[in-house]
Amino acid sequence: MMEEIYIKKICEGNSDAFKYIIDNYKDMAFSIASSILKNQYEAEEVVQCAFIKAYKNIKSFRNNSKFSTWFYRIVVNESFLYLKKKKKHLNITYEELDTEVLDEDQFNLIIQEEQDILIKEGLKRLNSNESLALRLFYLDEQNIKNITEITGWSESNVKTLLHRGRKNMLSIINHLMKSKF
């Protein structure tokens, strides 16, 4: 596997090989951090810290699990640590789209964009654990076993968070649709 080759190179002192790790894991890492922190800039900061931590500790990676699982676990831990340090509530507002007379393709594109906005806003309004569980399961298509490895939660806890998250997400989206549309 390619990542094993790059990990070996990094452990041997080739710092340029870490670019492969960054390129392959930055999007998912950002997605995870965004789910927890609900803020793009804070998520970027946490992801940078997670990459630095992974680089400094890569020799401790033992190949007991996939590298991605090990790294995403760092991202989750760094995100929750950041929240703990921050200890303040974020207020994020919903951005409405202007509509005008459109052809069918433009109309369908706007509907898709509105759905994406509703989902993103719903994830922002959920608590961090539910948001992370839903994002990993539905958007990043991780199975329950992978989610338990990434987060450190038990399988029953993941299932509970997914169930509760779906119910809360439905409630949030219904509320947003009544108040915004």
Short mmCIF file of N, CA and C in Angstrom, two decimals:
data_model
loop_
_atom_site.label_atom_id
_atom_site.label_comp_id
_atom_site.label_asym_id
_atom_site.label_seq_id
_atom_site.Cartn_x
_atom_site.Cartn_y
_atom_site.Cartn_z
N MET A 1 0.84 -1.19 0.00
CA MET A 1 0.00 0.00 0.00
C MET A 1 0.89 1.25 0.00
N MET A 2 0.50 2.26 -0.75
CA MET A 2 1.31 3.47 -0.91
C MET A 2 1.57 4.19 0.41
N GLU A 3 0.56 4.27 1.26
CA GLU A 3 0.76 5.03 2.49
C GLU A 3 1.84 4.41 3.36
N GLU A 4 1.98 3.08 3.33
CA GLU A 4 3.02 2.41 4.10
C GLU A 4 4.41 2.84 3.63
N ILE A 5 4.57 2.97 2.33
CA ILE A 5 5.85 3.42 1.76
C ILE A 5 6.17 4.83 2.23
N TYR A 6 5.17 5.70 2.16
CA TYR A 6 5.39 7.08 2.58
C TYR A 6 5.64 7.19 4.09
N ILE A 7 4.93 6.40 4.87
CA ILE A 7 5.14 6.42 6.32
C ILE A 7 6.57 5.98 6.64
N LYS A 8 7.02 4.96 5.95
CA LYS A 8 8.40 4.49 6.15
C LYS A 8 9.39 5.59 5.79
N LYS A 9 9.16 6.27 4.65
CA LYS A 9 10.04 7.38 4.23
C LYS A 9 10.06 8.49 5.27
N ILE A 10 8.89 8.82 5.81
CA ILE A 10 8.81 9.87 6.83
C ILE A 10 9.58 9.46 8.07
N CYS A 11 9.41 8.22 8.49
CA CYS A 11 10.12 7.72 9.68
C CYS A 11 11.62 7.72 9.47
N GLU A 12 12.06 7.59 8.21
CA GLU A 12 13.49 7.60 7.88
C GLU A 12 14.02 9.03 7.74
N GLY A 13 13.16 10.03 7.93
CA GLY A 13 13.61 11.42 7.91
C GLY A 13 13.27 12.19 6.67
N ASN A 14 12.54 11.63 5.73
CA ASN A 14 12.16 12.32 4.51
C ASN A 14 10.87 13.11 4.78
N SER A 15 11.03 14.36 5.18
CA SER A 15 9.87 15.18 5.54
C SER A 15 9.01 15.53 4.33
N ASP A 16 9.59 15.51 3.13
CA ASP A 16 8.81 15.80 1.91
C ASP A 16 7.74 14.74 1.66
N ALA A 17 7.96 13.53 2.14
CA ALA A 17 7.00 12.45 1.94
C ALA A 17 5.69 12.71 2.68
N PHE A 18 5.71 13.60 3.67
CA PHE A 18 4.50 13.90 4.42
C PHE A 18 3.46 14.62 3.57
N LYS A 19 3.90 15.23 2.46
CA LYS A 19 2.96 15.90 1.56
C LYS A 19 1.90 14.91 1.05
N TYR A 20 2.31 13.67 0.81
CA TYR A 20 1.36 12.63 0.38
C TYR A 20 0.26 12.45 1.43
N ILE A 21 0.65 12.40 2.69
CA ILE A 21 -0.30 12.24 3.79
C ILE A 21 -1.26 13.42 3.83
N ILE A 22 -0.72 14.61 3.73
CA ILE A 22 -1.55 15.82 3.76
C ILE A 22 -2.54 15.82 2.60
N ASP A 23 -2.04 15.57 1.41
CA ASP A 23 -2.90 15.58 0.22
C ASP A 23 -4.03 14.57 0.30
N ASN A 24 -3.77 13.41 0.89
CA ASN A 24 -4.77 12.35 0.93
C ASN A 24 -5.75 12.44 2.09
N TYR A 25 -5.39 13.15 3.14
CA TYR A 25 -6.23 13.14 4.34
C TYR A 25 -6.76 14.51 4.75
N LYS A 26 -6.39 15.56 4.05
CA LYS A 26 -6.80 16.90 4.48
C LYS A 26 -8.31 17.13 4.38
N ASP A 27 -8.95 16.63 3.32
CA ASP A 27 -10.38 16.89 3.14
C ASP A 27 -11.22 16.21 4.22
N MET A 28 -10.96 14.94 4.47
CA MET A 28 -11.70 14.21 5.50
C MET A 28 -11.41 14.80 6.88
N ALA A 29 -10.14 15.16 7.12
CA ALA A 29 -9.77 15.75 8.41
C ALA A 29 -10.55 17.06 8.62
N PHE A 30 -10.62 17.87 7.59
CA PHE A 30 -11.36 19.12 7.68
C PHE A 30 -12.84 18.85 7.92
N SER A 31 -13.38 17.86 7.25
CA SER A 31 -14.78 17.50 7.42
C SER A 31 -15.07 17.09 8.86
N ILE A 32 -14.20 16.29 9.43
CA ILE A 32 -14.38 15.85 10.82
C ILE A 32 -14.29 17.04 11.77
N ALA A 33 -13.26 17.84 11.60
CA ALA A 33 -13.07 18.99 12.49
C ALA A 33 -14.23 19.98 12.35
N SER A 34 -14.72 20.18 11.14
CA SER A 34 -15.85 21.09 10.92
C SER A 34 -17.11 20.58 11.60
N SER A 35 -17.30 19.28 11.59
CA SER A 35 -18.47 18.69 12.25
C SER A 35 -18.47 18.99 13.74
N ILE A 36 -17.31 18.96 14.33
CA ILE A 36 -17.20 19.16 15.77
C ILE A 36 -17.18 20.64 16.12
N LEU A 37 -16.40 21.43 15.40
CA LEU A 37 -16.17 22.82 15.78
C LEU A 37 -17.18 23.81 15.20
N LYS A 38 -17.81 23.45 14.10
CA LYS A 38 -18.83 24.30 13.47
C LYS A 38 -18.27 25.62 12.95
N ASN A 39 -16.96 25.69 12.74
CA ASN A 39 -16.33 26.93 12.30
C ASN A 39 -15.16 26.58 11.38
N GLN A 40 -15.19 27.12 10.17
CA GLN A 40 -14.19 26.80 9.16
C GLN A 40 -12.78 27.15 9.61
N TYR A 41 -12.59 28.33 10.16
CA TYR A 41 -11.25 28.77 10.52
C TYR A 41 -10.69 27.97 11.69
N GLU A 42 -11.54 27.68 12.66
CA GLU A 42 -11.11 26.86 13.78
C GLU A 42 -10.80 25.45 13.33
N ALA A 43 -11.60 24.93 12.40
CA ALA A 43 -11.37 23.58 11.86
C ALA A 43 -10.02 23.54 11.13
N GLU A 44 -9.74 24.57 10.34
CA GLU A 44 -8.45 24.63 9.64
C GLU A 44 -7.30 24.63 10.63
N GLU A 45 -7.44 25.40 11.69
CA GLU A 45 -6.40 25.48 12.72
C GLU A 45 -6.18 24.12 13.39
N VAL A 46 -7.27 23.46 13.73
CA VAL A 46 -7.19 22.16 14.39
C VAL A 46 -6.58 21.12 13.45
N VAL A 47 -6.95 21.15 12.18
CA VAL A 47 -6.40 20.20 11.21
C VAL A 47 -4.89 20.40 11.08
N GLN A 48 -4.45 21.65 11.05
CA GLN A 48 -3.01 21.92 10.99
C GLN A 48 -2.31 21.33 12.22
N CYS A 49 -2.90 21.55 13.38
CA CYS A 49 -2.32 21.01 14.62
C CYS A 49 -2.30 19.48 14.57
N ALA A 50 -3.35 18.88 14.04
CA ALA A 50 -3.42 17.42 13.95
C ALA A 50 -2.34 16.88 13.01
N PHE A 51 -2.11 17.56 11.89
CA PHE A 51 -1.05 17.12 10.98
C PHE A 51 0.32 17.24 11.65
N ILE A 52 0.54 18.32 12.37
CA ILE A 52 1.81 18.49 13.07
C ILE A 52 2.00 17.39 14.12
N LYS A 53 0.93 17.12 14.86
CA LYS A 53 1.00 16.07 15.89
C LYS A 53 1.25 14.71 15.24
N ALA A 54 0.58 14.44 14.13
CA ALA A 54 0.78 13.16 13.43
C ALA A 54 2.22 13.05 12.93
N TYR A 55 2.74 14.13 12.39
CA TYR A 55 4.12 14.12 11.88
C TYR A 55 5.12 13.85 13.00
N LYS A 56 4.92 14.54 14.12
CA LYS A 56 5.84 14.38 15.25
C LYS A 56 5.75 12.98 15.87
N ASN A 57 4.58 12.36 15.78
CA ASN A 57 4.36 11.07 16.44
C ASN A 57 4.22 9.90 15.47
N ILE A 58 4.59 10.09 14.22
CA ILE A 58 4.36 9.05 13.22
C ILE A 58 5.12 7.77 13.54
N LYS A 59 6.23 7.89 14.24
CA LYS A 59 6.99 6.69 14.61
C LYS A 59 6.24 5.83 15.61
N SER A 60 5.26 6.42 16.29
CA SER A 60 4.46 5.65 17.25
C SER A 60 3.31 4.89 16.56
N PHE A 61 3.08 5.18 15.28
CA PHE A 61 2.04 4.45 14.54
C PHE A 61 2.51 3.02 14.34
N ARG A 62 1.70 2.06 14.79
CA ARG A 62 2.14 0.67 14.84
C ARG A 62 1.50 -0.24 13.79
N ASN A 63 0.74 0.28 12.89
CA ASN A 63 0.06 -0.52 11.86
C ASN A 63 -0.94 -1.52 12.45
N ASN A 64 -1.41 -1.31 13.70
CA ASN A 64 -2.46 -2.15 14.26
C ASN A 64 -3.80 -1.85 13.60
N SER A 65 -3.94 -0.64 13.12
CA SER A 65 -5.15 -0.22 12.42
C SER A 65 -4.69 0.52 11.17
N LYS A 66 -5.65 0.98 10.39
CA LYS A 66 -5.30 1.77 9.21
C LYS A 66 -4.73 3.10 9.67
N PHE A 67 -3.83 3.65 8.86
CA PHE A 67 -3.26 4.96 9.18
C PHE A 67 -4.36 6.00 9.27
N SER A 68 -5.33 5.93 8.35
CA SER A 68 -6.42 6.92 8.33
C SER A 68 -7.17 6.92 9.67
N THR A 69 -7.41 5.74 10.22
CA THR A 69 -8.11 5.65 11.50
C THR A 69 -7.29 6.30 12.60
N TRP A 70 -6.00 6.01 12.62
CA TRP A 70 -5.09 6.60 13.61
C TRP A 70 -5.08 8.12 13.49
N PHE A 71 -4.95 8.60 12.26
CA PHE A 71 -4.88 10.05 12.04
C PHE A 71 -6.21 10.74 12.36
N TYR A 72 -7.34 10.17 11.91
CA TYR A 72 -8.63 10.81 12.17
C TYR A 72 -8.93 10.82 13.67
N ARG A 73 -8.42 9.84 14.38
CA ARG A 73 -8.57 9.84 15.84
C ARG A 73 -7.85 11.06 16.44
N ILE A 74 -6.68 11.39 15.90
CA ILE A 74 -5.96 12.58 16.34
C ILE A 74 -6.80 13.82 16.06
N VAL A 75 -7.41 13.89 14.88
CA VAL A 75 -8.24 15.04 14.51
C VAL A 75 -9.42 15.18 15.48
N VAL A 76 -10.08 14.07 15.78
CA VAL A 76 -11.22 14.10 16.71
C VAL A 76 -10.75 14.58 18.08
N ASN A 77 -9.66 14.02 18.58
CA ASN A 77 -9.16 14.41 19.90
C ASN A 77 -8.75 15.88 19.94
N GLU A 78 -8.05 16.34 18.91
CA GLU A 78 -7.65 17.74 18.85
C GLU A 78 -8.86 18.68 18.77
N SER A 79 -9.90 18.26 18.05
CA SER A 79 -11.11 19.08 17.92
C SER A 79 -11.81 19.23 19.27
N PHE A 80 -11.99 18.12 19.97
CA PHE A 80 -12.65 18.19 21.27
C PHE A 80 -11.78 18.93 22.29
N LEU A 81 -10.48 18.78 22.19
CA LEU A 81 -9.58 19.53 23.07
C LEU A 81 -9.71 21.03 22.81
N TYR A 82 -9.81 21.40 21.54
CA TYR A 82 -9.99 22.81 21.18
C TYR A 82 -11.30 23.35 21.77
N LEU A 83 -12.38 22.57 21.64
CA LEU A 83 -13.67 22.98 22.19
C LEU A 83 -13.58 23.16 23.71
N LYS A 84 -12.91 22.24 24.35
CA LYS A 84 -12.76 22.30 25.80
C LYS A 84 -12.05 23.59 26.21
N LYS A 85 -11.00 23.93 25.47
CA LYS A 85 -10.22 25.14 25.77
C LYS A 85 -11.03 26.40 25.47
N LYS A 86 -11.81 26.34 24.44
CA LYS A 86 -12.56 27.53 23.99
C LYS A 86 -13.69 27.89 24.95
N LYS A 87 -14.52 26.92 25.28
CA LYS A 87 -15.63 27.07 26.23
C LYS A 87 -16.51 28.29 25.96
N LYS A 88 -16.87 28.48 24.74
CA LYS A 88 -17.87 29.52 24.46
C LYS A 88 -18.78 29.05 23.36
N HIS A 89 -19.97 29.57 23.33
CA HIS A 89 -21.00 29.12 22.40
C HIS A 89 -20.93 29.93 21.10
N LEU A 90 -21.00 29.23 19.97
CA LEU A 90 -20.98 29.91 18.67
C LEU A 90 -22.40 30.17 18.19
N ASN A 91 -22.62 31.33 17.65
CA ASN A 91 -23.91 31.63 17.02
C ASN A 91 -23.68 31.77 15.53
N ILE A 92 -24.21 30.83 14.79
CA ILE A 92 -24.04 30.83 13.34
C ILE A 92 -25.40 31.07 12.70
N THR A 93 -25.45 32.00 11.79
CA THR A 93 -26.73 32.33 11.16
C THR A 93 -26.85 31.64 9.82
N TYR A 94 -28.07 31.45 9.40
CA TYR A 94 -28.40 30.82 8.13
C TYR A 94 -28.35 31.86 7.01
N GLU A 95 -27.74 31.50 5.88
CA GLU A 95 -27.68 32.41 4.73
C GLU A 95 -28.75 32.00 3.72
N GLU A 96 -29.60 32.94 3.38
CA GLU A 96 -30.67 32.65 2.43
C GLU A 96 -30.20 32.88 1.00
N LEU A 97 -30.79 32.14 0.08
CA LEU A 97 -30.49 32.32 -1.33
C LEU A 97 -31.54 33.21 -1.97
N ASP A 98 -31.10 34.10 -2.85
CA ASP A 98 -32.05 34.90 -3.64
C ASP A 98 -32.51 34.03 -4.81
N THR A 99 -33.81 34.10 -5.11
CA THR A 99 -34.32 33.35 -6.25
C THR A 99 -34.87 34.31 -7.29
N GLU A 100 -34.78 33.90 -8.52
CA GLU A 100 -35.30 34.68 -9.63
C GLU A 100 -35.89 33.71 -10.64
N VAL A 101 -36.39 34.20 -11.75
CA VAL A 101 -36.96 33.32 -12.77
C VAL A 101 -35.82 32.53 -13.40
N LEU A 102 -35.95 31.20 -13.34
CA LEU A 102 -34.86 30.33 -13.77
C LEU A 102 -35.38 29.25 -14.70
N ASP A 103 -34.45 28.70 -15.51
CA ASP A 103 -34.84 27.53 -16.30
C ASP A 103 -34.77 26.30 -15.40
N GLU A 104 -35.18 25.15 -15.90
CA GLU A 104 -35.30 23.95 -15.08
C GLU A 104 -33.96 23.52 -14.48
N ASP A 105 -32.87 23.57 -15.25
CA ASP A 105 -31.55 23.17 -14.74
C ASP A 105 -31.09 24.09 -13.61
N GLN A 106 -31.29 25.40 -13.81
CA GLN A 106 -30.91 26.34 -12.76
C GLN A 106 -31.76 26.12 -11.50
N PHE A 107 -33.04 25.87 -11.71
CA PHE A 107 -33.94 25.62 -10.60
C PHE A 107 -33.51 24.38 -9.82
N ASN A 108 -33.19 23.29 -10.53
CA ASN A 108 -32.74 22.07 -9.87
C ASN A 108 -31.43 22.28 -9.13
N LEU A 109 -30.54 23.08 -9.70
CA LEU A 109 -29.27 23.39 -9.04
C LEU A 109 -29.51 24.15 -7.73
N ILE A 110 -30.43 25.10 -7.76
CA ILE A 110 -30.75 25.87 -6.55
C ILE A 110 -31.39 24.97 -5.50
N ILE A 111 -32.26 24.08 -5.92
CA ILE A 111 -32.87 23.14 -4.97
C ILE A 111 -31.78 22.31 -4.30
N GLN A 112 -30.83 21.81 -5.09
CA GLN A 112 -29.73 21.01 -4.53
C GLN A 112 -28.89 21.86 -3.57
N GLU A 113 -28.61 23.10 -3.96
CA GLU A 113 -27.84 23.99 -3.09
C GLU A 113 -28.59 24.26 -1.78
N GLU A 114 -29.90 24.47 -1.87
CA GLU A 114 -30.70 24.70 -0.67
C GLU A 114 -30.69 23.48 0.24
N GLN A 115 -30.77 22.29 -0.37
CA GLN A 115 -30.71 21.06 0.42
C GLN A 115 -29.35 20.95 1.11
N ASP A 116 -28.29 21.26 0.38
CA ASP A 116 -26.94 21.22 0.96
C ASP A 116 -26.82 22.21 2.12
N ILE A 117 -27.38 23.39 1.93
CA ILE A 117 -27.33 24.42 2.99
C ILE A 117 -28.12 23.94 4.21
N LEU A 118 -29.29 23.38 3.99
CA LEU A 118 -30.09 22.86 5.11
C LEU A 118 -29.34 21.77 5.87
N ILE A 119 -28.71 20.87 5.14
CA ILE A 119 -27.96 19.80 5.78
C ILE A 119 -26.78 20.37 6.56
N LYS A 120 -26.04 21.27 5.96
CA LYS A 120 -24.89 21.87 6.65
C LYS A 120 -25.34 22.65 7.89
N GLU A 121 -26.41 23.41 7.73
CA GLU A 121 -26.92 24.18 8.87
C GLU A 121 -27.45 23.25 9.95
N GLY A 122 -28.11 22.19 9.53
CA GLY A 122 -28.60 21.21 10.51
C GLY A 122 -27.45 20.58 11.27
N LEU A 123 -26.38 20.23 10.57
CA LEU A 123 -25.21 19.65 11.23
C LEU A 123 -24.56 20.65 12.19
N LYS A 124 -24.58 21.92 11.82
CA LYS A 124 -24.01 22.95 12.70
C LYS A 124 -24.81 23.08 14.00
N ARG A 125 -26.11 22.89 13.90
CA ARG A 125 -26.97 23.08 15.07
C ARG A 125 -27.06 21.85 15.98
N LEU A 126 -26.66 20.71 15.46
CA LEU A 126 -26.64 19.51 16.30
C LEU A 126 -25.48 19.60 17.28
N ASN A 127 -25.56 18.82 18.37
CA ASN A 127 -24.39 18.81 19.24
C ASN A 127 -23.25 18.14 18.49
N SER A 128 -22.04 18.37 18.94
CA SER A 128 -20.85 17.93 18.22
C SER A 128 -20.81 16.42 17.99
N ASN A 129 -21.18 15.64 18.97
CA ASN A 129 -21.11 14.18 18.82
C ASN A 129 -22.10 13.68 17.76
N GLU A 130 -23.33 14.18 17.80
CA GLU A 130 -24.32 13.76 16.82
C GLU A 130 -23.91 14.22 15.42
N SER A 131 -23.43 15.44 15.31
CA SER A 131 -23.00 15.97 14.03
C SER A 131 -21.87 15.13 13.44
N LEU A 132 -20.89 14.80 14.28
CA LEU A 132 -19.77 14.00 13.81
C LEU A 132 -20.23 12.61 13.38
N ALA A 133 -21.08 11.98 14.17
CA ALA A 133 -21.57 10.64 13.83
C ALA A 133 -22.32 10.65 12.49
N LEU A 134 -23.22 11.61 12.30
CA LEU A 134 -23.98 11.69 11.05
C LEU A 134 -23.07 11.98 9.86
N ARG A 135 -22.14 12.90 10.03
CA ARG A 135 -21.23 13.25 8.94
C ARG A 135 -20.38 12.05 8.53
N LEU A 136 -19.82 11.37 9.52
CA LEU A 136 -18.99 10.21 9.20
C LEU A 136 -19.80 9.11 8.52
N PHE A 137 -21.00 8.86 9.02
CA PHE A 137 -21.82 7.76 8.50
C PHE A 137 -22.41 8.08 7.12
N TYR A 138 -23.02 9.25 6.98
CA TYR A 138 -23.74 9.55 5.74
C TYR A 138 -22.90 10.29 4.70
N LEU A 139 -22.18 11.30 5.10
CA LEU A 139 -21.44 12.10 4.12
C LEU A 139 -20.10 11.47 3.76
N ASP A 140 -19.42 10.89 4.76
CA ASP A 140 -18.12 10.30 4.49
C ASP A 140 -18.19 8.79 4.31
N GLU A 141 -19.42 8.24 4.41
CA GLU A 141 -19.72 6.84 4.14
C GLU A 141 -18.83 5.87 4.92
N GLN A 142 -18.62 6.18 6.19
CA GLN A 142 -17.89 5.29 7.08
C GLN A 142 -18.87 4.32 7.71
N ASN A 143 -18.47 3.08 7.93
CA ASN A 143 -19.35 2.14 8.60
C ASN A 143 -19.20 2.30 10.12
N ILE A 144 -20.06 1.65 10.86
CA ILE A 144 -20.08 1.82 12.32
C ILE A 144 -18.76 1.41 12.94
N LYS A 145 -18.17 0.33 12.44
CA LYS A 145 -16.88 -0.14 12.97
C LYS A 145 -15.81 0.93 12.80
N ASN A 146 -15.74 1.54 11.62
CA ASN A 146 -14.75 2.60 11.38
C ASN A 146 -15.01 3.81 12.28
N ILE A 147 -16.29 4.13 12.46
CA ILE A 147 -16.62 5.27 13.32
C ILE A 147 -16.17 5.00 14.74
N THR A 148 -16.33 3.77 15.24
CA THR A 148 -15.87 3.46 16.60
C THR A 148 -14.36 3.59 16.70
N GLU A 149 -13.65 3.20 15.65
CA GLU A 149 -12.19 3.31 15.65
C GLU A 149 -11.73 4.76 15.58
N ILE A 150 -12.41 5.56 14.78
CA ILE A 150 -12.03 6.96 14.62
C ILE A 150 -12.32 7.76 15.88
N THR A 151 -13.47 7.51 16.49
CA THR A 151 -13.91 8.33 17.63
C THR A 151 -13.56 7.76 18.99
N GLY A 152 -13.40 6.45 19.07
CA GLY A 152 -13.18 5.81 20.36
C GLY A 152 -14.47 5.51 21.11
N TRP A 153 -15.61 5.75 20.46
CA TRP A 153 -16.90 5.47 21.08
C TRP A 153 -17.21 3.99 20.93
N SER A 154 -18.10 3.48 21.78
CA SER A 154 -18.55 2.10 21.65
C SER A 154 -19.53 2.01 20.47
N GLU A 155 -19.73 0.78 19.99
CA GLU A 155 -20.67 0.57 18.88
C GLU A 155 -22.08 1.00 19.27
N SER A 156 -22.49 0.68 20.49
CA SER A 156 -23.84 1.06 20.92
C SER A 156 -23.96 2.58 21.03
N ASN A 157 -22.90 3.25 21.45
CA ASN A 157 -22.91 4.71 21.53
C ASN A 157 -23.04 5.32 20.13
N VAL A 158 -22.33 4.76 19.16
CA VAL A 158 -22.43 5.26 17.78
C VAL A 158 -23.85 5.09 17.26
N LYS A 159 -24.43 3.92 17.49
CA LYS A 159 -25.80 3.68 17.03
C LYS A 159 -26.79 4.63 17.70
N THR A 160 -26.60 4.85 18.99
CA THR A 160 -27.47 5.78 19.72
C THR A 160 -27.32 7.20 19.17
N LEU A 161 -26.07 7.63 18.93
CA LEU A 161 -25.84 8.97 18.39
C LEU A 161 -26.43 9.12 16.99
N LEU A 162 -26.33 8.08 16.18
CA LEU A 162 -26.92 8.13 14.84
C LEU A 162 -28.43 8.23 14.92
N HIS A 163 -29.04 7.44 15.79
CA HIS A 163 -30.49 7.47 15.95
C HIS A 163 -30.95 8.84 16.46
N ARG A 164 -30.34 9.29 17.54
CA ARG A 164 -30.70 10.58 18.12
C ARG A 164 -30.40 11.72 17.15
N GLY A 165 -29.26 11.61 16.45
CA GLY A 165 -28.88 12.64 15.49
C GLY A 165 -29.86 12.77 14.35
N ARG A 166 -30.34 11.62 13.83
CA ARG A 166 -31.33 11.66 12.75
C ARG A 166 -32.62 12.32 13.21
N LYS A 167 -33.07 11.97 14.42
CA LYS A 167 -34.30 12.58 14.94
C LYS A 167 -34.12 14.08 15.13
N ASN A 168 -33.01 14.48 15.73
CA ASN A 168 -32.76 15.90 15.96
C ASN A 168 -32.56 16.65 14.65
N MET A 169 -31.91 16.01 13.68
CA MET A 169 -31.70 16.64 12.38
C MET A 169 -33.03 16.89 11.69
N LEU A 170 -33.93 15.93 11.74
CA LEU A 170 -35.26 16.10 11.15
C LEU A 170 -35.98 17.28 11.79
N SER A 171 -35.91 17.37 13.09
CA SER A 171 -36.55 18.46 13.81
C SER A 171 -35.94 19.81 13.42
N ILE A 172 -34.63 19.86 13.35
CA ILE A 172 -33.94 21.11 12.98
C ILE A 172 -34.29 21.52 11.56
N ILE A 173 -34.27 20.57 10.62
CA ILE A 173 -34.57 20.91 9.23
C ILE A 173 -36.02 21.36 9.08
N ASN A 174 -36.93 20.70 9.78
CA ASN A 174 -38.32 21.14 9.75
C ASN A 174 -38.45 22.56 10.29
N HIS A 175 -37.78 22.85 11.36
CA HIS A 175 -37.80 24.20 11.94
C HIS A 175 -37.22 25.22 10.95
N LEU A 176 -36.08 24.88 10.34
CA LEU A 176 -35.45 25.79 9.38
C LEU A 176 -36.35 26.03 8.18
N MET A 177 -37.00 25.00 7.69
CA MET A 177 -37.87 25.17 6.53
C MET A 177 -39.08 26.03 6.86
N LYS A 178 -39.60 25.93 8.07
CA LYS A 178 -40.76 26.75 8.46
C LYS A 178 -40.34 28.21 8.65
N SER A 179 -39.14 28.42 9.19
CA SER A 179 -38.75 29.78 9.50
C SER A 179 -38.04 30.50 8.36
N LYS A 180 -37.42 29.75 7.44
CA LYS A 180 -36.59 30.40 6.42
C LYS A 180 -37.21 30.38 5.02
N PHE A 181 -38.09 29.46 4.76
CA PHE A 181 -38.59 29.33 3.38
C PHE A 181 -40.03 29.70 3.26
#
